[in-house]
C-alpha positions as protocol buffer text, in pm:
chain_id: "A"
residue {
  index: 1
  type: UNK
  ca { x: 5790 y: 11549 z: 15385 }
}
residue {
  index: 2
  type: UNK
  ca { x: 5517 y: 11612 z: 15631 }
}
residue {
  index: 3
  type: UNK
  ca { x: 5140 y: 11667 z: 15612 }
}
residue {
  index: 4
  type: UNK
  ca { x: 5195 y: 12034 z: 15655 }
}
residue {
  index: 5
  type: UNK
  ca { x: 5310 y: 12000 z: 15294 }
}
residue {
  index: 6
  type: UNK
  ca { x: 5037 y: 11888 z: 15156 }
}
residue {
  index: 7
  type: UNK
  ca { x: 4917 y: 12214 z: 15071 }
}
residue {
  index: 8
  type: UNK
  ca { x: 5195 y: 12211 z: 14807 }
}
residue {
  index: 9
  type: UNK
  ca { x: 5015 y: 11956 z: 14602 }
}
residue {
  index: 10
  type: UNK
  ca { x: 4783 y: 12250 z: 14427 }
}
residue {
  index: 11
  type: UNK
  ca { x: 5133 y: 12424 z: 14315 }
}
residue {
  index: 12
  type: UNK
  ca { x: 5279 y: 12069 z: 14197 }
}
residue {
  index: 13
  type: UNK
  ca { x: 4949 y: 11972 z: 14030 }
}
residue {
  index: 14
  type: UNK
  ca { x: 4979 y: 12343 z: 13852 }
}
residue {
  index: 15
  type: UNK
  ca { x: 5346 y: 12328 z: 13697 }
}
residue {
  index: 16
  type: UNK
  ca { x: 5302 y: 11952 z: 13587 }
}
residue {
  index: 17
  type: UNK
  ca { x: 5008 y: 12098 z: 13392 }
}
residue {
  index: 18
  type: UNK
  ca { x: 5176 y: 12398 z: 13279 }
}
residue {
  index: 19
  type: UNK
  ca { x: 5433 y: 12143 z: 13136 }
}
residue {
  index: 20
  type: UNK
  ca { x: 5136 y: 11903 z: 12991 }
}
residue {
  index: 21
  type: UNK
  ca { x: 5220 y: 11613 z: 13195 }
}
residue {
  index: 22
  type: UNK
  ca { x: 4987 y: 11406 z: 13211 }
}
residue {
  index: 23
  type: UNK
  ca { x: 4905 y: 11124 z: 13494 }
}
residue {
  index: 24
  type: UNK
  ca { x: 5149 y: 10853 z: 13297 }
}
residue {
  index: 25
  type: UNK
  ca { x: 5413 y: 11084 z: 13313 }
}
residue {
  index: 26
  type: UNK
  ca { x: 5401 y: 11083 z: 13731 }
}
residue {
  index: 27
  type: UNK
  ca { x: 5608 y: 10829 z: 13899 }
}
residue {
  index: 28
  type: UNK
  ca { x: 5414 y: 10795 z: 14200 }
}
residue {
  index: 29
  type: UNK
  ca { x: 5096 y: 10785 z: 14025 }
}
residue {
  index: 30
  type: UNK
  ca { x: 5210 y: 10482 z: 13897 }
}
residue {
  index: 31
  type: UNK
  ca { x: 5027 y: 10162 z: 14019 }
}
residue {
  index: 32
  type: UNK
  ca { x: 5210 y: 10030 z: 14282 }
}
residue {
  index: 33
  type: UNK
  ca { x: 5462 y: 9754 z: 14063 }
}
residue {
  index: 34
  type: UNK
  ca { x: 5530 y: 9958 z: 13823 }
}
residue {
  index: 35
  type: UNK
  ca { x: 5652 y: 10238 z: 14057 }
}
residue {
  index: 36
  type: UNK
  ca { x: 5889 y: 9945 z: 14187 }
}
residue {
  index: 37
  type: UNK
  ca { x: 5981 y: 9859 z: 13846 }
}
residue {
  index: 38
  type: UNK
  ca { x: 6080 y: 10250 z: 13765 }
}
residue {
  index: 39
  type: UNK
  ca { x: 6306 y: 10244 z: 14055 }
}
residue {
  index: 40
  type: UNK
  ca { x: 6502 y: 9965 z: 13983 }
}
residue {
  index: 41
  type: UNK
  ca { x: 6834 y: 10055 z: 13815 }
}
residue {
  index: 42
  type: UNK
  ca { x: 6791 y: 9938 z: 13424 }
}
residue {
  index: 43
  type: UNK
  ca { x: 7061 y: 9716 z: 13283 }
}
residue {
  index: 44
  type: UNK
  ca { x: 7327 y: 9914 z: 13148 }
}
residue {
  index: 45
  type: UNK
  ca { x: 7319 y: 10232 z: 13319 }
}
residue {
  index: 46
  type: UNK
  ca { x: 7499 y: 10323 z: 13562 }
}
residue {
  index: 47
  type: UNK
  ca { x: 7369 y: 10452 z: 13918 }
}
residue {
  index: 48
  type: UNK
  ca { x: 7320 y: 10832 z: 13983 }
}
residue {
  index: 49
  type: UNK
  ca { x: 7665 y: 10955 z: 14108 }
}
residue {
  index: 50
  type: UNK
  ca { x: 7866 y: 10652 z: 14040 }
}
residue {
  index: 51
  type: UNK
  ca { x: 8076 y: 10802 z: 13801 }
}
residue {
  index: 52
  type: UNK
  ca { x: 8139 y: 11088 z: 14024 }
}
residue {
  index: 53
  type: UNK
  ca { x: 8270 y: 10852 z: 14332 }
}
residue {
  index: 54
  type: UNK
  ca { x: 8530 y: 10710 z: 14093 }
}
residue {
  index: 55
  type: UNK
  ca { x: 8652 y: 11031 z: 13959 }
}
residue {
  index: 56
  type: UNK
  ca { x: 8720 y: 11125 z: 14328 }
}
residue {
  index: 57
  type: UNK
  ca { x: 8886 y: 10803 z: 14371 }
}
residue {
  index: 58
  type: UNK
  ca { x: 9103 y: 10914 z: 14104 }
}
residue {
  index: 59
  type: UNK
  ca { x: 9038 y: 10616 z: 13881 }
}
């Protein structure tokens, strides 16, 4: 991530419309606590990869 990339955004913008997203649907347009809130882990799930660190544990 650089400011180089910024020029991206119009192609980002585009395929979230294609796919009728709509602002709500956009983490980081998210006010800034409830951004937090969507990254913290939710009870009962497990974390991204976890189950894939104990399967090459072989447990």
């Amino acid at each position: 991530h650089n400011t180089a990339n910024l020029s991206f955004i119009r192609h980002g913008v585009t395929m979230a419309r294609r796919g009728w997203l709509e602002k709500k649907d956009v983490i980081n347009t998210l006010p800034t606590a409830e951004f937090l809130d969507a990254l913290r882990p939710k009870p009962g799930t497990a974390r991204p990869g976890s189950q894939k660190r104990r399967a090459a544990k072989g447990t």
